[in-house]
Short mmCIF file of C-alpha atoms in Angstrom, two decimals:
data_model
loop_
_atom_site.label_atom_id
_atom_site.label_comp_id
_atom_site.label_asym_id
_atom_site.label_seq_id
_atom_site.Cartn_x
_atom_site.Cartn_y
_atom_site.Cartn_z
CA MET S 173 0.00 0.00 0.00
CA SER S 174 1.43 3.39 -1.00
CA LEU S 175 1.80 6.25 1.43
CA GLU S 176 -1.04 8.05 -0.35
CA ASP S 177 -3.28 5.01 0.06
CA LYS S 178 -2.44 4.80 3.74
CA VAL S 179 -3.28 8.47 4.25
CA GLN S 180 -6.54 8.08 2.38
CA LYS S 181 -7.48 5.06 4.48
CA ILE S 182 -6.88 7.03 7.67
CA GLN S 183 -8.91 9.94 6.36
CA GLU S 184 -11.76 7.63 5.42
CA SER S 185 -11.75 6.12 8.91
CA PHE S 186 -11.83 9.38 10.82
CA GLY S 187 -13.03 11.96 8.30
CA ALA S 188 -16.74 11.40 8.92
CA LEU S 189 -16.34 11.76 12.67
CA LYS S 190 -14.16 14.83 12.36
CA ALA S 191 -16.80 16.40 10.12
CA LEU S 192 -19.22 16.36 13.08
CA GLY S 193 -17.24 19.01 14.92
CA ARG S 194 -13.85 19.56 16.46
CA ASP S 195 -11.01 17.13 15.91
CA PRO S 196 -10.31 15.47 19.27
CA THR S 197 -6.75 14.75 18.20
CA SER S 198 -5.81 18.37 17.56
CA LEU S 199 -7.58 20.41 20.19
CA GLU S 200 -5.71 23.56 21.16
CA PHE S 201 -6.22 25.39 24.44
CA ASP S 202 -5.46 29.12 24.29
CA ARG S 203 -4.62 29.23 27.98
CA VAL S 204 -4.76 26.90 30.95
CA THR S 205 -5.41 29.03 34.00
CA SER S 206 -5.74 26.51 36.83
CA PRO S 207 -5.95 22.73 37.33
CA THR S 208 -9.66 22.96 36.50
CA GLU S 209 -10.04 25.82 34.04
CA ALA S 210 -8.80 26.76 30.59
CA GLU S 211 -9.75 28.88 27.61
CA LEU S 212 -10.54 27.38 24.24
CA ASP S 213 -11.28 29.69 21.30
CA GLY S 214 -11.70 32.51 23.79
CA LYS S 215 -14.30 30.56 25.77
CA LYS S 216 -13.90 29.53 29.43
CA MET S 217 -13.86 25.81 29.89
CA ILE S 218 -14.23 23.63 32.99
CA LEU S 219 -11.58 20.94 32.63
CA LEU S 220 -13.17 17.60 33.35
CA GLY S 221 -10.80 15.36 31.44
CA THR S 222 -7.21 15.95 32.47
CA ASN S 223 -6.43 13.14 34.98
CA ASN S 224 -5.03 15.92 37.16
CA TYR S 225 -6.43 14.08 40.16
CA LEU S 226 -4.89 16.10 42.95
CA GLY S 227 -4.73 19.42 41.09
CA LEU S 228 -0.99 19.78 41.70
CA THR S 229 -0.09 21.34 38.34
CA PHE S 230 -0.46 24.82 39.80
CA ASP S 231 0.60 23.98 43.35
CA GLU S 232 2.78 26.89 44.49
CA SER S 233 5.47 24.75 46.06
CA CYS S 234 5.74 22.53 42.96
CA VAL S 235 5.94 25.53 40.66
CA ALA S 236 8.61 27.12 42.89
CA ALA S 237 10.63 23.89 42.95
CA ALA S 238 10.52 23.70 39.15
CA LYS S 239 11.58 27.33 38.77
CA GLY S 240 14.42 26.86 41.24
CA ALA S 241 15.70 23.82 39.35
CA ILE S 242 15.73 25.74 36.07
CA ASP S 243 17.75 28.52 37.68
CA GLN S 244 20.22 26.04 39.13
CA TYR S 245 20.49 23.36 36.45
CA GLY S 246 19.17 24.87 33.21
CA THR S 247 16.29 23.89 31.00
CA GLY S 248 17.29 20.37 29.99
CA THR S 249 19.85 17.60 30.29
CA THR S 250 20.39 17.13 26.53
CA GLY S 251 21.23 13.49 27.08
CA SER S 252 20.00 10.06 28.00
CA ARG S 253 20.22 8.53 31.46
CA ILE S 254 23.17 6.34 30.43
CA ALA S 255 25.14 9.22 28.91
CA ASN S 256 25.20 12.75 30.32
CA GLY S 257 21.54 12.83 31.38
CA THR S 258 21.73 11.61 34.97
CA TYR S 259 22.10 14.37 37.55
CA GLY S 260 21.99 14.08 41.29
CA LEU S 261 18.36 15.20 40.96
CA HIS S 262 17.42 12.08 39.02
CA LYS S 263 18.97 9.82 41.63
CA GLN S 264 17.26 11.80 44.41
CA LEU S 265 13.89 11.37 42.73
CA GLU S 266 14.49 7.64 42.33
CA GLN S 267 15.27 7.41 46.03
CA ARG S 268 12.18 9.53 46.78
CA VAL S 269 9.96 7.17 44.78
CA ALA S 270 11.52 4.11 46.43
CA ASP S 271 11.05 5.65 49.90
CA PHE S 272 7.45 6.63 49.10
CA TYR S 273 6.65 3.00 48.27
CA GLY S 274 8.89 1.54 50.97
CA LYS S 275 10.72 -0.45 48.29
CA ARG S 276 14.37 -1.14 47.64
CA SER S 277 14.93 0.89 44.48
CA ALA S 278 13.28 2.72 41.60
CA MET S 279 14.07 3.60 38.01
CA VAL S 280 12.76 6.86 36.57
CA TYR S 281 11.82 7.02 32.90
CA SER S 282 10.97 10.01 30.72
CA THR S 283 7.26 9.12 30.42
CA GLY S 284 4.80 6.63 31.85
CA TYR S 285 4.58 5.10 28.38
CA THR S 286 8.31 4.39 28.26
CA ALA S 287 8.23 3.13 31.87
CA ASN S 288 5.90 0.34 30.76
CA LEU S 289 7.74 -0.24 27.51
CA GLY S 290 11.14 -0.36 29.17
CA SER S 291 10.21 -2.34 32.25
CA ILE S 292 8.07 -4.99 30.59
CA ALA S 293 10.29 -5.53 27.55
CA ALA S 294 13.39 -5.81 29.74
CA LEU S 295 11.86 -8.13 32.32
CA ALA S 296 10.09 -10.50 29.91
CA GLN S 297 12.53 -12.02 27.49
CA SER S 298 12.64 -14.89 25.02
CA GLY S 299 11.32 -18.06 26.67
CA ASP S 300 9.26 -16.13 29.24
CA GLN S 301 5.49 -15.66 29.24
CA LEU S 302 3.69 -12.35 29.70
CA LEU S 303 0.10 -12.58 30.90
CA ILE S 304 -1.71 -9.29 30.44
CA ASP S 305 -5.24 -8.16 31.21
CA ALA S 306 -7.22 -7.87 27.97
CA ASP S 307 -8.11 -4.23 28.71
CA SER S 308 -4.51 -3.17 29.26
CA HIS S 309 -3.36 0.29 28.23
CA ALA S 310 -1.75 0.70 24.81
CA SER S 311 1.66 1.11 26.45
CA ILE S 312 1.39 -2.42 27.85
CA TYR S 313 0.37 -3.83 24.48
CA ASP S 314 3.23 -1.94 22.82
CA ALA S 315 5.63 -3.28 25.45
CA CYS S 316 4.48 -6.79 24.53
CA ARG S 317 5.33 -6.12 20.90
CA MET S 318 8.77 -4.98 22.00
CA SER S 319 9.36 -7.99 24.23
CA ASP S 320 10.54 -11.36 22.91
CA ALA S 321 8.34 -13.18 25.42
CA GLU S 322 5.18 -15.08 24.53
CA VAL S 323 2.15 -12.87 25.16
CA ILE S 324 -1.10 -14.26 26.55
CA ARG S 325 -4.20 -12.22 27.38
CA PHE S 326 -6.55 -13.04 30.20
CA ARG S 327 -10.13 -11.81 30.43
CA HIS S 328 -10.44 -8.38 31.97
CA ASN S 329 -10.36 -8.47 35.78
CA ASP S 330 -10.87 -12.24 35.74
CA PRO S 331 -8.53 -14.06 38.19
CA ASP S 332 -10.11 -17.43 37.29
CA ASN S 333 -9.23 -16.99 33.63
CA LEU S 334 -5.71 -15.99 34.66
CA ALA S 335 -5.44 -19.09 36.85
CA LYS S 336 -6.59 -21.31 34.00
CA LYS S 337 -3.88 -19.88 31.75
CA LEU S 338 -1.14 -20.16 34.34
CA GLU S 339 -2.15 -23.75 34.99
CA ARG S 340 -1.71 -24.60 31.31
CA LEU S 341 1.77 -23.03 31.45
CA GLN S 342 2.87 -24.93 34.54
CA ASP S 343 5.19 -27.32 32.74
CA ARG S 344 6.68 -24.65 30.52
CA PRO S 345 10.09 -23.19 31.44
CA GLY S 346 10.54 -19.41 31.70
CA ASP S 347 9.32 -16.65 33.98
CA LYS S 348 5.60 -15.96 34.10
CA ILE S 349 4.95 -12.23 34.47
CA VAL S 350 1.40 -11.05 35.11
CA VAL S 351 0.59 -7.42 34.25
CA THR S 352 -2.45 -5.62 35.56
CA GLU S 353 -3.49 -2.06 36.32
CA GLY S 354 -4.76 -0.38 39.47
CA ILE S 355 -7.57 1.71 38.03
CA TYR S 356 -8.40 1.12 34.36
CA SER S 357 -8.50 4.39 32.47
CA MET S 358 -11.45 3.69 30.21
CA LEU S 359 -14.22 2.70 32.65
CA GLY S 360 -12.58 3.66 35.93
CA ASP S 361 -12.89 0.14 37.32
CA SER S 362 -10.17 -1.29 39.55
CA ALA S 363 -8.49 -4.69 39.49
CA PRO S 364 -9.44 -7.49 41.93
CA LEU S 365 -5.88 -7.38 43.15
CA LYS S 366 -6.19 -9.63 46.20
CA GLU S 367 -7.54 -12.43 44.04
CA ILE S 368 -4.92 -11.83 41.34
CA VAL S 369 -2.18 -11.91 43.97
CA ALA S 370 -3.53 -15.22 45.31
CA VAL S 371 -3.36 -16.68 41.79
CA LYS S 372 0.13 -15.39 41.07
CA LYS S 373 1.38 -16.85 44.36
CA GLU S 374 -0.23 -20.21 43.68
CA TYR S 375 1.53 -20.50 40.32
CA GLY S 376 4.82 -18.81 41.23
CA ALA S 377 4.42 -15.94 38.81
CA TYR S 378 5.72 -12.38 39.09
CA LEU S 379 3.21 -9.53 39.28
CA MET S 380 3.56 -6.05 37.83
CA VAL S 381 0.88 -3.46 38.62
CA ASP S 382 0.54 -0.23 36.66
CA GLU S 383 -0.69 2.34 39.19
CA ALA S 384 -0.86 5.19 36.64
CA HIS S 385 -4.40 6.17 37.63
CA SER S 386 -4.25 5.02 41.26
CA LEU S 387 -1.03 6.64 42.51
CA GLY S 388 -2.00 9.49 44.83
CA VAL S 389 -5.60 8.35 44.51
CA MET S 390 -5.93 5.09 46.49
CA GLY S 391 -4.46 3.78 49.73
CA ALA S 392 -3.98 5.42 53.13
CA LYS S 393 -0.69 6.98 52.00
CA GLY S 394 -1.67 7.40 48.36
CA ARG S 395 0.50 4.55 47.10
CA GLY S 396 -2.29 3.06 45.04
CA LEU S 397 -4.38 -0.07 44.83
CA CYS S 398 -1.60 -2.36 46.07
CA GLU S 399 -1.57 -0.38 49.31
CA GLN S 400 -5.35 -0.21 49.55
CA ASP S 401 -5.66 -3.98 49.10
CA ASP S 402 -2.71 -4.64 51.42
CA VAL S 403 -0.76 -6.64 48.84
CA GLU S 404 2.31 -4.45 48.44
CA ALA S 405 4.69 -7.16 49.62
CA ASP S 406 3.38 -9.53 46.94
CA CYS S 407 3.51 -7.04 44.12
CA ASP S 408 6.93 -7.50 42.55
CA PHE S 409 7.03 -4.46 40.31
CA ILE S 410 4.97 -1.27 40.37
CA VAL S 411 5.04 1.09 37.43
CA GLY S 412 3.46 4.50 37.32
CA THR S 413 3.46 7.93 35.82
CA PHE S 414 4.13 11.47 36.97
CA SER S 415 1.67 12.87 34.43
CA LYS S 416 -1.52 12.37 36.40
CA SER S 417 -1.68 12.91 40.18
CA ILE S 418 1.97 14.04 40.27
CA GLY S 419 1.09 16.84 37.85
CA THR S 420 4.10 16.82 35.55
CA VAL S 421 5.59 14.18 33.21
CA GLY S 422 7.69 11.06 33.57
CA GLY S 423 7.33 7.48 34.71
CA PHE S 424 8.90 4.94 37.04
CA CYS S 425 9.30 1.33 38.00
CA VAL S 426 9.80 0.53 41.70
CA SER S 427 10.61 -2.83 43.25
CA ASP S 428 12.21 -4.76 46.08
CA HIS S 429 13.84 -7.03 43.52
CA PRO S 430 17.64 -6.69 43.74
CA GLY S 431 17.89 -7.03 39.97
CA LEU S 432 15.95 -3.88 39.12
CA ASP S 433 19.08 -1.77 38.66
CA ALA S 434 20.43 -4.27 36.13
CA LEU S 435 17.62 -3.25 33.78
CA ARG S 436 19.35 0.10 33.29
CA SER S 437 21.77 -1.65 30.93
CA ILE S 438 19.18 -3.44 28.80
CA SER S 439 16.02 -1.32 28.90
CA ARG S 440 16.08 0.42 25.55
CA PRO S 441 13.36 3.03 26.29
CA TYR S 442 15.43 3.98 29.35
CA MET S 443 18.74 4.03 27.50
CA PHE S 444 17.89 5.67 24.21
CA THR S 445 15.78 8.71 25.05
CA ALA S 446 16.59 12.03 26.70
CA SER S 447 16.25 12.12 30.47
CA LEU S 448 13.73 14.33 32.22
CA PRO S 449 14.63 18.02 32.53
CA PRO S 450 15.54 19.35 35.99
CA ALA S 451 12.34 21.38 36.40
CA VAL S 452 10.22 18.25 35.91
CA ILE S 453 12.30 16.22 38.35
CA ALA S 454 12.06 18.93 41.00
CA ALA S 455 8.30 19.35 40.55
CA ALA S 456 7.76 15.59 40.81
CA GLN S 457 9.75 15.38 44.04
CA GLN S 458 7.73 18.22 45.50
CA SER S 459 4.48 16.55 44.46
CA PHE S 460 5.40 13.45 46.45
CA ASP S 461 5.96 15.73 49.45
CA GLN S 462 2.53 17.25 48.90
CA ILE S 463 0.90 13.83 48.72
CA ASP S 464 2.56 12.90 52.00
CA ALA S 465 1.60 16.16 53.69
CA ASN S 466 -1.96 16.52 52.39
CA PRO S 467 -3.99 13.32 52.69
CA GLN S 468 -7.09 15.52 52.65
CA LEU S 469 -6.52 15.96 48.89
CA ARG S 470 -7.52 12.33 48.45
CA ASP S 471 -10.60 12.83 50.62
CA ARG S 472 -11.68 15.74 48.44
CA LEU S 473 -10.96 13.78 45.29
CA TRP S 474 -13.21 10.91 46.36
CA ARG S 475 -15.91 13.23 47.63
CA ASN S 476 -15.91 14.99 44.26
CA ALA S 477 -15.88 11.65 42.43
CA ARG S 478 -18.95 10.56 44.38
CA ILE S 479 -20.79 13.83 43.62
CA LEU S 480 -20.09 13.57 39.90
CA PHE S 481 -20.87 9.85 39.68
CA ASP S 482 -24.11 10.15 41.65
CA GLY S 483 -25.14 13.26 39.72
CA LEU S 484 -24.65 11.63 36.34
CA GLU S 485 -26.31 8.42 37.48
CA ALA S 486 -29.33 10.37 38.76
CA LEU S 487 -29.63 11.99 35.35
CA GLY S 488 -30.01 8.56 33.82
CA PHE S 489 -26.65 8.12 32.12
CA LYS S 490 -25.20 4.62 31.89
CA LEU S 491 -21.90 4.72 33.76
CA GLY S 492 -18.89 2.52 34.48
CA PRO S 493 -19.22 -0.13 37.22
CA GLU S 494 -17.89 1.75 40.25
CA VAL S 495 -17.36 5.21 41.73
CA SER S 496 -13.93 6.33 40.65
CA PRO S 497 -12.05 9.51 39.74
CA VAL S 498 -12.52 8.31 36.15
CA VAL S 499 -16.24 8.53 35.38
CA ALA S 500 -17.19 7.08 32.01
CA ILE S 501 -20.56 7.53 30.29
CA MET S 502 -21.35 4.67 27.94
CA LEU S 503 -22.93 5.82 24.70
CA PRO S 504 -24.75 3.97 21.94
CA GLY S 505 -22.24 4.74 19.17
CA LYS S 506 -19.29 6.69 17.84
CA GLU S 507 -21.33 9.42 16.18
CA VAL S 508 -23.35 10.29 19.23
CA ALA S 509 -20.16 10.26 21.32
CA VAL S 510 -18.59 12.81 18.99
CA ARG S 511 -21.74 14.96 19.00
CA PHE S 512 -21.99 14.76 22.80
CA TRP S 513 -18.33 15.65 23.28
CA ASN S 514 -18.63 18.63 20.93
CA ALA S 515 -21.85 19.90 22.49
CA LEU S 516 -20.38 19.71 26.00
CA MET S 517 -17.45 21.79 24.84
CA GLU S 518 -19.70 24.35 23.20
CA ALA S 519 -21.37 24.65 26.61
CA GLY S 520 -18.03 25.06 28.40
CA VAL S 521 -17.14 21.57 29.66
CA TYR S 522 -14.09 19.70 28.41
CA THR S 523 -14.14 15.90 28.69
CA ASN S 524 -12.35 13.04 26.91
CA ILE S 525 -13.86 11.03 24.12
CA ALA S 526 -12.88 7.40 23.62
CA ILE S 527 -14.15 5.32 20.73
CA PRO S 528 -13.30 1.94 19.21
CA PRO S 529 -10.79 0.47 18.53
CA SER S 530 -9.12 2.01 21.59
CA THR S 531 -11.91 1.00 23.97
CA PRO S 532 -12.84 -2.31 25.61
CA ASN S 533 -15.80 -4.21 24.16
CA ALA S 534 -15.94 -1.67 21.31
CA LEU S 535 -17.62 0.85 23.63
CA SER S 536 -18.07 4.50 22.74
CA LEU S 537 -17.28 6.47 25.86
CA LEU S 538 -17.37 10.00 27.15
CA ARG S 539 -14.85 10.03 29.95
CA SER S 540 -14.62 12.56 32.72
CA SER S 541 -11.87 12.69 35.29
CA ILE S 542 -12.43 14.53 38.51
CA SER S 543 -9.88 16.44 40.57
CA ALA S 544 -9.53 17.35 44.23
CA ALA S 545 -9.28 20.91 42.91
CA HIS S 546 -12.79 20.99 41.41
CA THR S 547 -15.20 23.10 43.44
CA ARG S 548 -18.72 21.97 44.09
CA ASP S 549 -19.89 24.89 41.98
CA GLN S 550 -17.85 23.63 39.04
CA ILE S 551 -19.22 20.11 39.40
CA ALA S 552 -22.78 21.44 39.70
CA THR S 553 -22.28 23.58 36.59
CA ALA S 554 -20.88 20.61 34.71
CA LEU S 555 -23.83 18.43 35.77
CA ASP S 556 -26.25 21.10 34.52
CA VAL S 557 -24.49 21.04 31.17
CA PHE S 558 -24.56 17.23 31.06
CA ALA S 559 -28.31 17.36 31.82
CA GLN S 560 -29.04 19.87 29.08
CA VAL S 561 -26.88 18.29 26.40
CA GLY S 562 -27.92 14.76 27.37
CA ALA S 563 -31.60 15.68 27.04
CA ASP S 564 -31.01 17.55 23.76
CA LEU S 565 -29.37 14.44 22.29
CA ASP S 566 -32.09 12.14 23.71
CA LEU S 567 -29.52 10.31 25.80
CA ILE S 568 -31.45 10.81 29.02
CA PRO S 569 -35.13 11.36 29.72
CA ALA S 570 -35.97 15.06 29.53
CA ASN S 571 -37.86 14.84 32.84
CA LYS S 572 -34.65 13.89 34.66
CA ALA S 573 -32.91 16.96 33.29
CA ASP S 574 -35.96 19.05 34.26
CA ARG S 575 -35.88 17.66 37.80
CA ARG S 576 -32.25 18.66 38.09
CA ARG S 577 -33.07 22.20 36.96
CA LEU S 578 -35.91 22.33 39.48
CA ALA S 579 -33.66 21.12 42.29
CA GLU S 580 -31.08 23.73 41.38
CA ALA S 581 -33.72 26.45 41.38
CA GLN S 582 -34.84 25.45 44.87
CA GLY S 583 -31.37 26.09 46.21
CA PRO S 584 -29.20 23.95 48.47
CA LEU S 585 -30.51 20.98 50.42
CA ARG S 586 -32.05 21.94 53.72
CA ILE S 587 -31.99 20.06 56.99
CA VAL S 588 -33.84 20.67 60.19
CA THR S 589 -31.88 20.24 63.40
CA GLY S 590 -33.34 19.10 66.71
CA GLY S 591 -36.23 21.27 67.85
CA ASN S 592 -35.20 24.20 65.71
CA THR S 593 -37.90 25.10 63.25
CA GLN S 594 -35.51 27.29 61.33
CA ALA S 595 -34.17 25.28 58.40
CA LYS S 596 -30.45 25.54 57.83
CA PRO S 597 -28.73 25.06 54.53
CA VAL S 598 -26.24 22.21 54.42
CA GLN S 599 -22.79 23.68 54.55
CA ALA S 600 -20.46 23.16 51.66
CA PRO S 601 -17.08 23.64 53.35
CA VAL S 602 -15.27 21.92 50.54
CA GLN S 603 -15.37 25.01 48.33
CA GLU S 604 -13.51 27.17 50.78
CA GLU S 605 -11.07 24.38 51.55
CA GLN S 606 -10.37 23.99 47.89
CA ARG S 607 -9.82 27.65 47.27
CA SER S 608 -7.33 27.90 50.11
CA SER S 609 -5.69 24.70 48.96
CA ALA S 610 -5.33 26.01 45.43
CA ALA S 611 -3.68 29.14 46.79
CA LYS S 612 -1.18 27.47 49.07
CA GLY S 613 -1.10 24.08 47.38
CA MET N 146 -11.39 -36.75 18.97
CA ALA N 147 -11.68 -33.40 17.20
CA THR N 148 -10.58 -33.22 13.61
CA LYS N 149 -9.49 -30.12 11.74
CA ALA N 150 -12.79 -30.21 9.86
CA SER N 151 -14.81 -30.40 13.06
CA VAL N 152 -12.81 -27.53 14.57
CA GLU N 153 -13.51 -25.44 11.48
CA GLY N 154 -17.19 -26.30 11.76
CA ASP N 155 -17.23 -25.24 15.41
CA ILE N 156 -15.45 -21.98 14.63
CA ILE N 157 -17.95 -21.20 11.85
CA ARG N 158 -20.86 -21.98 14.16
CA LEU N 159 -19.53 -19.80 16.99
CA LEU N 160 -18.59 -16.97 14.65
CA GLY N 161 -22.02 -17.15 13.03
CA GLU N 162 -23.61 -16.53 16.43
CA LYS N 163 -21.65 -13.29 16.72
CA ILE N 164 -22.40 -11.65 13.40
CA GLU N 165 -25.63 -9.94 12.51
CA SER N 166 -25.68 -10.48 8.73
CA ASP N 167 -26.73 -13.73 7.08
CA LEU N 168 -23.34 -14.10 5.46
CA THR N 169 -22.40 -17.70 4.67
CA LEU N 170 -19.13 -18.34 6.43
CA THR N 171 -16.45 -20.46 4.76
CA ALA N 172 -12.75 -21.12 5.25
CA ASP N 173 -12.05 -18.19 2.92
CA THR N 174 -14.15 -15.67 4.86
CA ASN N 175 -12.04 -12.72 6.00
CA ILE N 176 -12.89 -12.41 9.68
CA VAL N 177 -12.69 -8.62 9.95
CA ALA N 178 -13.35 -7.41 6.41
CA ASP N 179 -16.33 -9.69 5.63
CA THR N 180 -18.15 -10.09 8.95
CA GLY N 181 -18.41 -6.51 10.16
CA LEU N 182 -16.71 -7.41 13.45
CA ASP N 183 -14.08 -4.97 14.63
CA SER N 184 -10.64 -6.07 15.77
CA VAL N 185 -11.58 -5.80 19.47
CA SER N 186 -14.59 -8.07 18.99
CA VAL N 187 -12.42 -10.57 17.17
CA MET N 188 -9.99 -10.64 20.08
CA ASP N 189 -12.89 -11.27 22.44
CA PHE N 190 -14.04 -14.06 20.13
CA VAL N 191 -10.63 -15.67 20.66
CA PHE N 192 -11.47 -15.93 24.38
CA GLU N 193 -14.57 -17.92 23.44
CA LEU N 194 -12.46 -20.23 21.30
CA GLU N 195 -10.04 -20.75 24.18
CA ASP N 196 -12.93 -21.85 26.41
CA GLU N 197 -14.48 -23.99 23.70
CA PHE N 198 -11.29 -25.89 22.86
CA GLY N 199 -9.51 -25.77 26.24
CA ILE N 200 -6.41 -24.03 24.92
CA THR N 201 -4.50 -20.80 25.37
CA VAL N 202 -3.89 -18.67 22.29
CA PRO N 203 -0.70 -16.58 22.46
CA LEU N 204 -0.96 -13.30 20.53
CA ASP N 205 1.85 -14.14 18.11
CA ARG N 206 0.01 -17.28 16.97
CA ILE N 207 -2.87 -15.26 15.55
CA SER N 208 -1.18 -12.00 14.60
CA ASP N 209 -1.19 -12.87 10.89
CA VAL N 210 -4.56 -14.60 10.83
CA LYS N 211 -7.07 -13.10 8.40
CA THR N 212 -9.42 -15.87 7.31
CA VAL N 213 -11.50 -18.53 9.04
CA GLY N 214 -9.23 -21.15 7.49
CA GLN N 215 -6.10 -19.55 8.91
CA LEU N 216 -7.77 -19.27 12.32
CA THR N 217 -8.66 -22.96 12.13
CA ASP N 218 -5.03 -23.82 11.35
CA ALA N 219 -3.85 -21.81 14.35
CA ILE N 220 -6.41 -23.24 16.76
CA TYR N 221 -6.01 -26.83 15.59
CA GLY N 222 -2.22 -26.49 15.78
CA LEU N 223 -2.46 -25.33 19.38
CA MET N 224 -4.84 -28.19 20.21
CA GLU N 225 -2.37 -30.70 18.85
CA GLU N 226 0.43 -29.15 20.90
CA THR N 227 -1.71 -29.28 24.04
CA THR N 228 -2.63 -32.98 23.76
#
């Protein structure tokens, strides 16, 4: 097939959808003014699709750390980690990540994508078997293509299917490496990690968990699903990204395994790309400090997630299976997803659109991600927009949207306290907390 | 004991249950281009085949598969290796 033919094929695939409105692949924000607001074509936009879970992108201490690092070390390293691109800062961040997880050592990569690519392809070699969840992120699938190991999929979040496959491999030589994720980015569902750990222990496999969407989000200390499910000791490798709750860019692999450092000499995505610039390293370190110091950020995040999930569910939208900072609306097809996404943006709400083939079960999804930095007013405004647009597109019953408008018009919920006939509005302290948090980070 | 022909028959029956058109499936049917199934649905169909035939299908064994006949070859080959 000629290059022209390839281009034409791509245009045929996406042209019709692009004709329905904006091109999701080339959206351009004029300005981003806070973790939750931006301007697009001169219009103010509530950001509800950035995976900026803790809102740390504008945290004052993180911004100051980044600026200080630029002043001290310059704008970039101009080299890879194995050449001139490792500074003391990079080693400090690796130690910081290892300490955060209570693990022996960590490797920092330039993105979360390369962290998966580099870790998986280096760990799983010829003669080994990789067992990946069917709904794995593209970076895990791409890592499998890069690895010389045999690749086997197991049904999404299905420990029994995994067990069946490991059983069939019992007599085969080679390491068995199971790869799963904490929170899955498409539907916001989380892995049954305890059950998966039980299976991996029964069959002597290694386990790698990608905590990209669960770092800073789950667990008492924010270490992710492994911490929340109390299986950290049985999780052999954790990979993650700095581009979501950490608020910058980069990725890592952390482990107690004494061989982790040896991967630095064979992990091609680690060896053959430029290392992270000093400002990014400094901001990431500071973000870990903020996660340690501000557990209330996670409380706000989950409170906001609950408000958004419940609000959308009450409107009649079909959502993902569990309350999560990723809230996905399932839609009947690609076209309506594109129309919905465009209409929300016209009304001032930015979300993510996800359509086949990049979605599980060929679903068309409108994905929102909530942040600790969202105010209740912002979430309420967004829900009003969802109600209006959803009703306009016949995705929800118009009466549900009307009921929401009526409830809004009646003002905040009222409660009556013991013996007092004077009704008091329910307080919404979260807004003030969030404003002060945004100011001081 | 399953034969290659019986495996092909089973694959055609199971695939027929997944597609909406009344297309007559044969060994030459292109699984994606002719049936209207997208690549994700085809990968999910492979899970059904694994359950049906009691095998595991590594990704590299089906990466070049396009037709029902090629899929039959891959599945039957894996069944022979398993027994």
